[in-house]
Short mmCIF file of C-alpha atoms and ligand atoms in Angstrom, two decimals:
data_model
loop_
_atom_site.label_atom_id
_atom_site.label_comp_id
_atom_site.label_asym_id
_atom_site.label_seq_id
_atom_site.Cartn_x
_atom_site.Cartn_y
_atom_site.Cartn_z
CA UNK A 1 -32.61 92.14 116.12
CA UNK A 2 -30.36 92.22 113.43
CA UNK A 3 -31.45 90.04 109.64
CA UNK A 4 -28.08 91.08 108.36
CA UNK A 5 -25.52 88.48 107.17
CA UNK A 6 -22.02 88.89 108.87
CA UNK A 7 -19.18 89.50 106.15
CA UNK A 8 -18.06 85.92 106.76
CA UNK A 9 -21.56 84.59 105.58
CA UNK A 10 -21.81 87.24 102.71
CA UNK A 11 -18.43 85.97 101.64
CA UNK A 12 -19.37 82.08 101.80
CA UNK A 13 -23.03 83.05 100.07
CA UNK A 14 -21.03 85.31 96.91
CA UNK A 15 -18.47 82.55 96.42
CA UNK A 16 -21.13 79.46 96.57
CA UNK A 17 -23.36 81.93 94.12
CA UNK A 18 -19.92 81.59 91.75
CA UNK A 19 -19.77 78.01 91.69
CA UNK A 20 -23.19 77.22 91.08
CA UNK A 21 -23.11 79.73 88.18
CA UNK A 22 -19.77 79.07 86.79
CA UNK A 23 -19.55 75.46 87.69
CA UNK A 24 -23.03 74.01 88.07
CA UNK A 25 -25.34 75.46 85.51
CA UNK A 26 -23.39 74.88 82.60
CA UNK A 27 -23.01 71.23 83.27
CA UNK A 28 -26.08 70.48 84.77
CA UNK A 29 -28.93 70.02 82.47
CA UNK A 30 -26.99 67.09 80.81
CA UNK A 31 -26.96 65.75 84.22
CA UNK A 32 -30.56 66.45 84.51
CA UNK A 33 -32.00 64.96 81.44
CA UNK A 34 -29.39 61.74 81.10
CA UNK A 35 -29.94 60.85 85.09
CA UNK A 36 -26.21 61.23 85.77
CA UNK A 37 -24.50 61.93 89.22
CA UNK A 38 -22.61 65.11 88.86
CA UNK A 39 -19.10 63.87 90.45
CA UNK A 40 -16.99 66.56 88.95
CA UNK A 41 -19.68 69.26 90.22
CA UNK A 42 -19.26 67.39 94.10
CA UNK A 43 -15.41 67.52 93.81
CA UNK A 44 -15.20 71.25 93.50
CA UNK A 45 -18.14 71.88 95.87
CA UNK A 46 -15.25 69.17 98.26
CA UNK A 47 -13.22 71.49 97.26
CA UNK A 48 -14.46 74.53 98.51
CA UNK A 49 -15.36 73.00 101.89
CA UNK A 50 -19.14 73.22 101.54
CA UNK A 51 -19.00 69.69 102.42
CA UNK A 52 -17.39 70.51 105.68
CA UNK A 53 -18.91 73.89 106.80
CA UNK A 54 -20.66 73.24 109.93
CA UNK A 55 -18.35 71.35 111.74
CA UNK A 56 -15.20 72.31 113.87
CA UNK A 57 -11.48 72.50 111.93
CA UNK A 58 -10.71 69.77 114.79
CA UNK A 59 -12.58 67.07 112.73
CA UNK A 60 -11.44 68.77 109.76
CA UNK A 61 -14.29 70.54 108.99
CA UNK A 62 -14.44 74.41 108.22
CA UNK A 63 -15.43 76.06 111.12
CA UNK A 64 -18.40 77.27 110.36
CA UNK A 65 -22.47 77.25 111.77
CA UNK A 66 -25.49 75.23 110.62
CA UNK A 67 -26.64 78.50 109.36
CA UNK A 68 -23.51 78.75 106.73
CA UNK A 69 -24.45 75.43 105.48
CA UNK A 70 -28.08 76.72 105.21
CA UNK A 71 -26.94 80.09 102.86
CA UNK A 72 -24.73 77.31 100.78
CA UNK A 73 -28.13 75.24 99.92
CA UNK A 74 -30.15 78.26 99.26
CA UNK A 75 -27.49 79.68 96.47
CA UNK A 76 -27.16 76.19 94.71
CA UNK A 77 -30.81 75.29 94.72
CA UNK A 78 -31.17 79.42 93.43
CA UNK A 79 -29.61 77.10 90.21
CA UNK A 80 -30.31 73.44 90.74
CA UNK A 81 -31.71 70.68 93.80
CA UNK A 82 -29.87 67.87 92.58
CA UNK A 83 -26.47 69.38 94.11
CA UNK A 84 -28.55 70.84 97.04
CA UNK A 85 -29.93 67.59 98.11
CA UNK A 86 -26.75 66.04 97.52
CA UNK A 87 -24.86 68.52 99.75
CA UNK A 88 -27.59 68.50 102.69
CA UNK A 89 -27.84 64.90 102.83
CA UNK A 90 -24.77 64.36 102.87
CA UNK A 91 -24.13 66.83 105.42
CA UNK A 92 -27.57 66.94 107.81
CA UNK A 93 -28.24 63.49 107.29
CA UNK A 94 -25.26 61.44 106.42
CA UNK A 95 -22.25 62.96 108.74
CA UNK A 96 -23.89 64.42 111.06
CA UNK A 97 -25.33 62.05 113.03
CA UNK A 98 -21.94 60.75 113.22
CA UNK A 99 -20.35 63.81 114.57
CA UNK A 100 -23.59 64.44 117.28
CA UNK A 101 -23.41 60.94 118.36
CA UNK A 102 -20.14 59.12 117.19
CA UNK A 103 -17.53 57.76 119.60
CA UNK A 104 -14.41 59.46 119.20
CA UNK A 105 -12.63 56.05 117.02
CA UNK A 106 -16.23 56.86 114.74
CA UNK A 107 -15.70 60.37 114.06
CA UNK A 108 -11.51 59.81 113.89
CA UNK A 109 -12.26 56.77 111.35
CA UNK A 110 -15.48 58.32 109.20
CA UNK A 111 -15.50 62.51 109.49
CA UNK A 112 -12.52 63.32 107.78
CA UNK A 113 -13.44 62.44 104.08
CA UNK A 114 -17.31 63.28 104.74
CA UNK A 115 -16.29 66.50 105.50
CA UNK A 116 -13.52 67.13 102.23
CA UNK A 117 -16.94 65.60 99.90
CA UNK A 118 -13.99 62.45 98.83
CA UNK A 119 -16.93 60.57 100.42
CA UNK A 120 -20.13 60.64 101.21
CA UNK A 121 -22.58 59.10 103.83
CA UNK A 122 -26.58 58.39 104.05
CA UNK A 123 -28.74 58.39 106.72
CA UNK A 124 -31.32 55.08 106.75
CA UNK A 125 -34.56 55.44 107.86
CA UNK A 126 -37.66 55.19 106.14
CA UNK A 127 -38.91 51.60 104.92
CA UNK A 128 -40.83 50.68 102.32
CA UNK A 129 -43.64 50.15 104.25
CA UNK A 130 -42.66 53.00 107.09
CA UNK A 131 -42.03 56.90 106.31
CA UNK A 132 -44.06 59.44 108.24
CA UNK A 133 -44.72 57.23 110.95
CA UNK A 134 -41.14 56.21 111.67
CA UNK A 135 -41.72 54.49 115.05
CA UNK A 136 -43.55 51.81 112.86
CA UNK A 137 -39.32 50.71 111.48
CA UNK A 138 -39.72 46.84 111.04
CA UNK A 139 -35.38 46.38 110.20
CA UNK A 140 -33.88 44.50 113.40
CA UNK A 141 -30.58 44.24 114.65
CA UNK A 142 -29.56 41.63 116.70
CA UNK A 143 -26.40 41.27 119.01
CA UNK A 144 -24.59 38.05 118.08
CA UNK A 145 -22.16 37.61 121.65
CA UNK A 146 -20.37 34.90 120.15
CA UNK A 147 -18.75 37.22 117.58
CA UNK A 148 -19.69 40.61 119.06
CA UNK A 149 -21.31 41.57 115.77
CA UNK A 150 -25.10 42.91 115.19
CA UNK A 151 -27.09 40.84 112.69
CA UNK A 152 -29.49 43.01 110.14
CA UNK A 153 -32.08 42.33 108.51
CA UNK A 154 -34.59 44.41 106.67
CA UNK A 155 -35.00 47.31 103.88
CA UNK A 156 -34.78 50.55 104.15
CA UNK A 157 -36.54 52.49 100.96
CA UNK A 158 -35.69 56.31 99.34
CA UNK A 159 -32.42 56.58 100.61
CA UNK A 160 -29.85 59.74 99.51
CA UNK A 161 -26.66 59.10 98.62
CA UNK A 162 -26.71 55.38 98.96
CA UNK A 163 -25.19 54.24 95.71
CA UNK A 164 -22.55 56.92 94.46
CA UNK A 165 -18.84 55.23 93.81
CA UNK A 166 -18.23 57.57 96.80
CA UNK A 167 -20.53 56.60 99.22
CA UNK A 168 -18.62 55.26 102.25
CA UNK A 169 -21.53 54.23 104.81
CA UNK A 170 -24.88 54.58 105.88
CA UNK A 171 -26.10 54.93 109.00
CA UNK A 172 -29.50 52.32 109.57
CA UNK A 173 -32.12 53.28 112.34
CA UNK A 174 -33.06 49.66 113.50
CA UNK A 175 -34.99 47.57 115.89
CA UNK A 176 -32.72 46.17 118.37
CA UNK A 177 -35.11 45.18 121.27
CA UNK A 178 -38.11 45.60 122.86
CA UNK A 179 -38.58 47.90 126.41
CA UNK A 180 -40.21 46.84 129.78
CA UNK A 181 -43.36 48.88 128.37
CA UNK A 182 -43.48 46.92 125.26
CA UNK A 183 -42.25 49.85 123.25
CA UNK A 184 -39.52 48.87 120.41
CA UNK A 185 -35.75 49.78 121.61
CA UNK A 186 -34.60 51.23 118.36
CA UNK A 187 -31.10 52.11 117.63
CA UNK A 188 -28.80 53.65 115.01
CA UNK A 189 -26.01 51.39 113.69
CA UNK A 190 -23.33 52.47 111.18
CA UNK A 191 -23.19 49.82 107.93
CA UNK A 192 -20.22 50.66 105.67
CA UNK A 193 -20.76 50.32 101.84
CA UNK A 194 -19.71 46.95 100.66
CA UNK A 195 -20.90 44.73 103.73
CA UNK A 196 -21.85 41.17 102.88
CA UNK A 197 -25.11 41.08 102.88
CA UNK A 198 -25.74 44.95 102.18
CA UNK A 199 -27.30 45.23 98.84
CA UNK A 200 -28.27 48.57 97.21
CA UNK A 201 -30.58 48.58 94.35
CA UNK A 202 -30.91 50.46 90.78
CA UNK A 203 -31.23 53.49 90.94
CA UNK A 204 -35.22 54.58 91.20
CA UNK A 205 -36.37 56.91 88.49
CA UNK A 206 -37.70 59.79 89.58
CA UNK A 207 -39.84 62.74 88.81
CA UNK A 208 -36.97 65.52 90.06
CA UNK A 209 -33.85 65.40 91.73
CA UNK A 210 -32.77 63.53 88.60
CA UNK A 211 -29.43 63.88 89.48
CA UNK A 212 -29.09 62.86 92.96
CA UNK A 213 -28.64 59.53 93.69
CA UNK A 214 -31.66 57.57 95.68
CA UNK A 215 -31.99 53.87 96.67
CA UNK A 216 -33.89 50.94 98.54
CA UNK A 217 -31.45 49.04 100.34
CA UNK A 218 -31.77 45.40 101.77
CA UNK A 219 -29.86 43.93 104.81
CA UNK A 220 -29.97 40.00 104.66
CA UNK A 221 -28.15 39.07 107.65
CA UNK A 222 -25.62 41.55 107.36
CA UNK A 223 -23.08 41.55 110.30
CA UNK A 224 -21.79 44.77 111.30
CA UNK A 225 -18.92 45.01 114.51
CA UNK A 226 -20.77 45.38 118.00
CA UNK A 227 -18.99 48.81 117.98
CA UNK A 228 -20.84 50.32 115.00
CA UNK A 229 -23.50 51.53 116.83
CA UNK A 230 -24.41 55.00 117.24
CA UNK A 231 -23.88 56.79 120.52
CA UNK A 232 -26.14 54.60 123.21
CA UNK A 233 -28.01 51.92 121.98
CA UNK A 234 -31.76 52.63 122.42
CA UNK A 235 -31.44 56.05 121.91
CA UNK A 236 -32.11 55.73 117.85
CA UNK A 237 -35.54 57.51 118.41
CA UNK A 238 -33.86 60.53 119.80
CA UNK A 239 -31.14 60.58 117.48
CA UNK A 240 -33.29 60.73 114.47
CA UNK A 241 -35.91 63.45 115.57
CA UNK A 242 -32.51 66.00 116.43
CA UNK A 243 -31.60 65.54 112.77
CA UNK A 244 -34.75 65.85 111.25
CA UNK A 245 -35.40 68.64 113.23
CA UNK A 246 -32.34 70.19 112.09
CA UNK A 247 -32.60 69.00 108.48
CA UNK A 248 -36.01 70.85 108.23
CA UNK A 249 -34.05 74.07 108.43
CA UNK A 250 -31.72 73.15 105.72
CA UNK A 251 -34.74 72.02 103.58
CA UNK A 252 -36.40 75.09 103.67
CA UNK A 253 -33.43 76.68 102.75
CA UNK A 254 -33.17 74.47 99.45
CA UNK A 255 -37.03 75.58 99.16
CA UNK A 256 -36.20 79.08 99.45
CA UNK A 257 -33.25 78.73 97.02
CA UNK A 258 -35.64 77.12 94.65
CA UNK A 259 -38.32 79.77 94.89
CA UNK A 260 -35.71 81.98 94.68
CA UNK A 261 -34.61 80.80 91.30
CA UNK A 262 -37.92 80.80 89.70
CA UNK A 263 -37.99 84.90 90.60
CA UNK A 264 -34.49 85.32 88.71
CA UNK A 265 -36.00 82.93 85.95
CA UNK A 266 -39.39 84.79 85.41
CA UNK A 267 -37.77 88.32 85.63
CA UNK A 268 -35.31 87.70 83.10
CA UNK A 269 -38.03 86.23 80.81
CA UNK A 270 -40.55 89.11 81.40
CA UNK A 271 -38.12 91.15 80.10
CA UNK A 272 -37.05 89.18 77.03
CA UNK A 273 -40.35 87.94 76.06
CA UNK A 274 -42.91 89.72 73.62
CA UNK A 275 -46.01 89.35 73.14
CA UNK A 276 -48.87 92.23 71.62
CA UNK A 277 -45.97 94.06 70.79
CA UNK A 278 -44.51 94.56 74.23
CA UNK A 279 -42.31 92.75 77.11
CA UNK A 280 -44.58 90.61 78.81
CA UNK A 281 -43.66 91.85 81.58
CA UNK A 282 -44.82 95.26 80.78
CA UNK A 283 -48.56 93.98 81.55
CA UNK A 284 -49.38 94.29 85.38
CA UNK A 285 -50.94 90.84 86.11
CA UNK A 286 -47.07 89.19 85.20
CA UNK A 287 -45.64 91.89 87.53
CA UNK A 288 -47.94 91.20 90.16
CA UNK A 289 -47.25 87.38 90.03
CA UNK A 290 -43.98 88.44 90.47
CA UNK A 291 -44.24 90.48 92.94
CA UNK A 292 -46.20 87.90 94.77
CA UNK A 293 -43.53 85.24 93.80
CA UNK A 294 -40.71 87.54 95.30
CA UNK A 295 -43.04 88.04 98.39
CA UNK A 296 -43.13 84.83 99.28
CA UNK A 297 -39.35 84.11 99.02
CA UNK A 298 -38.72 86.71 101.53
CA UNK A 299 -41.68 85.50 104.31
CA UNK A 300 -40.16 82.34 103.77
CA UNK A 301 -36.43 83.24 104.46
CA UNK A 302 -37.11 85.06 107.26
CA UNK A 303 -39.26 81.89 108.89
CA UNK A 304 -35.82 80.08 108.08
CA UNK A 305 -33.38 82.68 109.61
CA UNK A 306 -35.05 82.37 112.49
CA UNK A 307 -35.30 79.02 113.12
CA UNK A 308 -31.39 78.96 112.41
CA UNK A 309 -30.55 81.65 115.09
CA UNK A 310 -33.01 80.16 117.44
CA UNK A 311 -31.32 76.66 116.95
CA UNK A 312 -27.66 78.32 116.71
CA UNK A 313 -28.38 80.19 120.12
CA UNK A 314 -29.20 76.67 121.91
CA UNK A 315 -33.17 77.88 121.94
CA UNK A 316 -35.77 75.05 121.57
CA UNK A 317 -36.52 75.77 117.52
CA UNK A 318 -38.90 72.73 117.17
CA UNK A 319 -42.10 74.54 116.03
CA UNK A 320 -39.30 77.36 114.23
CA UNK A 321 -38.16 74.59 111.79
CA UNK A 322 -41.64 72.98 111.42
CA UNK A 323 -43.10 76.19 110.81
CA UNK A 324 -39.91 76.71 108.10
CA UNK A 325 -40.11 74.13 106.46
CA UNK A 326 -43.70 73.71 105.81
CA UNK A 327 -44.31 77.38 104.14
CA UNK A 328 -40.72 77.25 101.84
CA UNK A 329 -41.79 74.12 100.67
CA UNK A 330 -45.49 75.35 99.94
CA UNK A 331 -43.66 78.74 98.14
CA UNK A 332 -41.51 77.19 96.20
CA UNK A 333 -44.15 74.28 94.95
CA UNK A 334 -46.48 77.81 94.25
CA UNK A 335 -43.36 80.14 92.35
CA UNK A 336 -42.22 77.05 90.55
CA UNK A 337 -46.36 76.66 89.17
CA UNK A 338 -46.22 80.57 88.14
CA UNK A 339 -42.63 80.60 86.79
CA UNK A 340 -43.64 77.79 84.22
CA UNK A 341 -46.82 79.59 83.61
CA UNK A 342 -45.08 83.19 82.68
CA UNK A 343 -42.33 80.98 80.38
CA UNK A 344 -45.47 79.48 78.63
CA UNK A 345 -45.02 76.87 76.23
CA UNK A 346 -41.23 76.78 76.82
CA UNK A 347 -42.21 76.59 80.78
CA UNK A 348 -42.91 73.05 79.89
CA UNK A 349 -39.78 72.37 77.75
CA UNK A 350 -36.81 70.33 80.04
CA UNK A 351 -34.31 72.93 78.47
CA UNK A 352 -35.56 75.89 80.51
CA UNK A 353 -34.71 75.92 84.14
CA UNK A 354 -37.92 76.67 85.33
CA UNK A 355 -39.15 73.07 83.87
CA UNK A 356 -36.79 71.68 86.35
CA UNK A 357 -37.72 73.67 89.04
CA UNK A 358 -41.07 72.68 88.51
CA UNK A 359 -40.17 68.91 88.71
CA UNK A 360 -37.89 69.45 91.87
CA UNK A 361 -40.47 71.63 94.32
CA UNK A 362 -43.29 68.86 94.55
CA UNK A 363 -40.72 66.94 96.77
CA UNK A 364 -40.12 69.44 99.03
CA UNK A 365 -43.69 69.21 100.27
CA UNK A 366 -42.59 65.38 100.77
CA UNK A 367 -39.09 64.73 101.94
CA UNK A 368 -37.88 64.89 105.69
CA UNK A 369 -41.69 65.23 106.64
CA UNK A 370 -44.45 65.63 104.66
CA UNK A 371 -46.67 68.73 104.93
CA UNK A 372 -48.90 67.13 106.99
CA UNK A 373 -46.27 66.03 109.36
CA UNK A 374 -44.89 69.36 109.82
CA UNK A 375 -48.72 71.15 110.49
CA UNK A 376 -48.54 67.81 113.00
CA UNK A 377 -45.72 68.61 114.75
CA UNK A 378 -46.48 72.72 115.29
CA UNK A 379 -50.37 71.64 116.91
CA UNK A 380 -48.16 69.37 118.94
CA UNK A 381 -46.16 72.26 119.88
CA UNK A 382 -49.29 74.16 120.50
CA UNK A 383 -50.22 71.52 123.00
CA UNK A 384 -53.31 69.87 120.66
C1 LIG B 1 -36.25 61.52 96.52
C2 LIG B 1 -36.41 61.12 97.95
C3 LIG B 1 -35.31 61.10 98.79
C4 LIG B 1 -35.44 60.67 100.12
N1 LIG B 1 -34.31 60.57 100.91
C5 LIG B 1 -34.41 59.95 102.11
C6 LIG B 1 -33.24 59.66 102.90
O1 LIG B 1 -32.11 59.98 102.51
N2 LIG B 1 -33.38 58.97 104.06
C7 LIG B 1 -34.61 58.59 104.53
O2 LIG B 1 -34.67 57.95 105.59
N3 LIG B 1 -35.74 58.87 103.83
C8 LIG B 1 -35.67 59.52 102.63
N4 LIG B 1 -36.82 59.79 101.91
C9 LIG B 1 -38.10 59.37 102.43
C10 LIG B 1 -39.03 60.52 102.82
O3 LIG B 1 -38.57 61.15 103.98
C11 LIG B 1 -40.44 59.91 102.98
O4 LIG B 1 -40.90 59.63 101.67
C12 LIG B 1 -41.40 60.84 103.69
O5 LIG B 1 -41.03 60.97 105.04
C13 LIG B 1 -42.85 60.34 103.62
O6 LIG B 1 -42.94 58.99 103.96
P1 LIG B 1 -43.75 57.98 103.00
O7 LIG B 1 -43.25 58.18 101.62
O8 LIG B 1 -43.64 56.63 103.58
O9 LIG B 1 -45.25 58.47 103.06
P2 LIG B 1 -46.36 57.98 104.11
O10 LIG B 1 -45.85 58.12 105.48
O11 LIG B 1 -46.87 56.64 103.68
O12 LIG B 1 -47.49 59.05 103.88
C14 LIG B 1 -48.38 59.05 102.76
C15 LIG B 1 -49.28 60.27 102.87
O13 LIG B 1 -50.09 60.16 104.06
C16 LIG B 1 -49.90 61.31 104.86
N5 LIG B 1 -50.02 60.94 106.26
C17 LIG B 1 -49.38 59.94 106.92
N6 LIG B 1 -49.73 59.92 108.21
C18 LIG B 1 -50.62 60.93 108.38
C19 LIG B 1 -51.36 61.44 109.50
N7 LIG B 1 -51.23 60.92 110.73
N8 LIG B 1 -52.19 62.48 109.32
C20 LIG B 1 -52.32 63.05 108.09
N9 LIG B 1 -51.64 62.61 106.99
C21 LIG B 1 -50.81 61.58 107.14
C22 LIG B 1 -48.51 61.81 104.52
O14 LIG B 1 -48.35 63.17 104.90
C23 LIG B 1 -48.49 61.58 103.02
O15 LIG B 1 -49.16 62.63 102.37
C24 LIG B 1 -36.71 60.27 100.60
C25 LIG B 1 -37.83 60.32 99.75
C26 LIG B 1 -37.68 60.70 98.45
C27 LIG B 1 -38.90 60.66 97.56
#
């Protein structure tokens, strides 16, 4: 059993530390505060592939595992979630799907500006009336045979990446018939931005992720080509749980990256800040919450390396991810609470990292399963 990154993955983590030092903490508490989508920031992550890492050269992506795209999140959320979310969406969510389940004309046509970042792509599932209990999606497709195109109609609410100038597609989980049990057939099907009858709303405003881009979309008998479906029609339910399950690795990365953060954050500050005539950080009850803090980071990375190896190694990782994602989202909602406490007063100021960090963890206990999903899916596994 070996915890030890391979040079390639020490290389990828060092140079993705660089950007999000050089390139994305200067710029992005502007972003932050004015609710502004960080293109330039995107381009040069493009640029350096991030947007490409897991997937083979052949599709023009950079070669690389799941787990390289999880050590990428973790050293840009170390700095900011806006970029993180942006990145994993638009990778876990938004092209892969399409490179799991995509005909080869899909991946030809779609993959090769998802993976340089030139574009992005969202992944449509919860409703505004539907989230944890995604079985319960209401949006129906319909096949038209006379022109060979489906028919959609619904919402979809909360969705990543749906708006940007760059966003090429999203991919809508829908209800395209019902089975001989009475079940619904649900399906994915590919909507490119731009379709009549696709309309993306205003931006929502948000508590964190300020400056990622979210949406409700509505499709008002939007017709899409017969051959934008997904992989095998009826299969949608399938589809989805893969990249969730898969996506709750990455997001407890981002969590860990977060947590992470507040440690660098509250150990720079306990050594600047004075107070009775000393560091703060002199006194034992800040060292100990920091010591706690930094505990808790590395519990939490381990539960995520392992879920990535088990998933990289073709192991069932189910209860792995669950398990992962659930405690990095609890530590990082718990470090970013005792970061803003050690910074004080300025803990609650928007110009100190920590205040965003604060504002960005809550999610993390919400997004791609709540808490309570994930503590339902490992009794599942448990066979409760
Ligand atoms: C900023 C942001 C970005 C997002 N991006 C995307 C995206 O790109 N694509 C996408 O499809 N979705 C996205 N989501 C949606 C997100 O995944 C859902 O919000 C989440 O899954 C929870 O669904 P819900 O909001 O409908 O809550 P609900 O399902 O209504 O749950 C409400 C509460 O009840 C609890 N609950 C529900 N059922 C049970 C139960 N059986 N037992 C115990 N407790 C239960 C939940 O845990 C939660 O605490 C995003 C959300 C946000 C806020």
């Amino acid at each position: 059993m070996d915890f030890r990154l391979t040079e390639e993955h020490e290389a990828l983590r060092t140079s993705v530390r660089d950007l999000a030092r050089e390139v994305v903490a200067p710029v992005i508490a502007d972003h932050y505060e004015q609710h502004t989508f960080p293109y330039d920031v995107i381009r040069q992550m493009g640029k350096m592939g991030l947007f490409g890492l897991p997937f083979p050269e052949e599709h023009g992506g950079m070669g690389g595992d799941y787990f390289a795209l999880c050590l990428a999140l973790e050293e840009l959320a170390r700095i900011d979630s806006s970029v993180a979310i942006t990145l994993e969406a638009a990778v876990s969510l938004g092209a892969m799907p399409i490179f799991r389940f995509g005909t080869d004309e899909q991946r030809a046509r779609w993959l090769p500006r998802l993976l340089n970042g030139t574009a992005l792509a969202a992944f449509g599932l919860t409703e505004p009336g539907f989230g944890s209990d995604a079985g319960g999606t209401q949006t129906r497709a319909v096949l038209d045979e006379s022109t060979d195109e489906w028919v959609i109609n619904g919402s979809k609410a909360f969705i990543t990446n749906s708006g940007t100038d760059i966003t090429d597609l999203v991919t809508v989980a829908a209800v395209t018939g019902t089975r001989a049990d009475g079940s619904k057939e649900l399906s994915t099907i590919i909507v490119p931005t731009g379709t009549p009858g696709f309309t993306v709303a205003p931006s929502y405003s948000k508590v964190g992720w300020t400056a990622s881009d979210t949406h409700e979309l509505t499709f008002d008998d939007c017709r899409v080509p017969a051959g934008n479906l997904l992989g095998e029609r009826g299969r949608g339910f399938a589809q989805f749980l893969r990249i969730l399950d898969e996506g709750r690795i990455a997001i407890a990365a981002l969590a860990v990256g977060l947590a992470q953060g507040c440690v660098d954050e509250s150990v720079r500050y306990a050594k600047e800040r004075h107070a009775f005539g000393r560091p703060i950080g002199a006194n034992q009850a800040i060292q100990f919450k920091i010591a706690d803090m930094e505990l808790r980071v590395h519990t939490a990375r381990l539960a995520y390396y392992d879920a990535a190896a088990r998933m990289l190694a073709g192991e069932p990782f189910k209860r792995q991810a669950a398990i992962a994602k659930l405690h990095a989202s609890t530590i990082a909602v718990d470090n970013a609470r005792d970061a803003t406490q050690i910074h004080g007063g300025y803990g609650f100021m928007n110009e100190f990292p920590v205040a965003r960090f604060w504002r960005d963890a809550k999610i993390l206990e919400i997004g791609e399963g709540t808490s309570e999903v994930q503590r339902m899916i490992i009794a599942r596994e448990l066979g409760l």
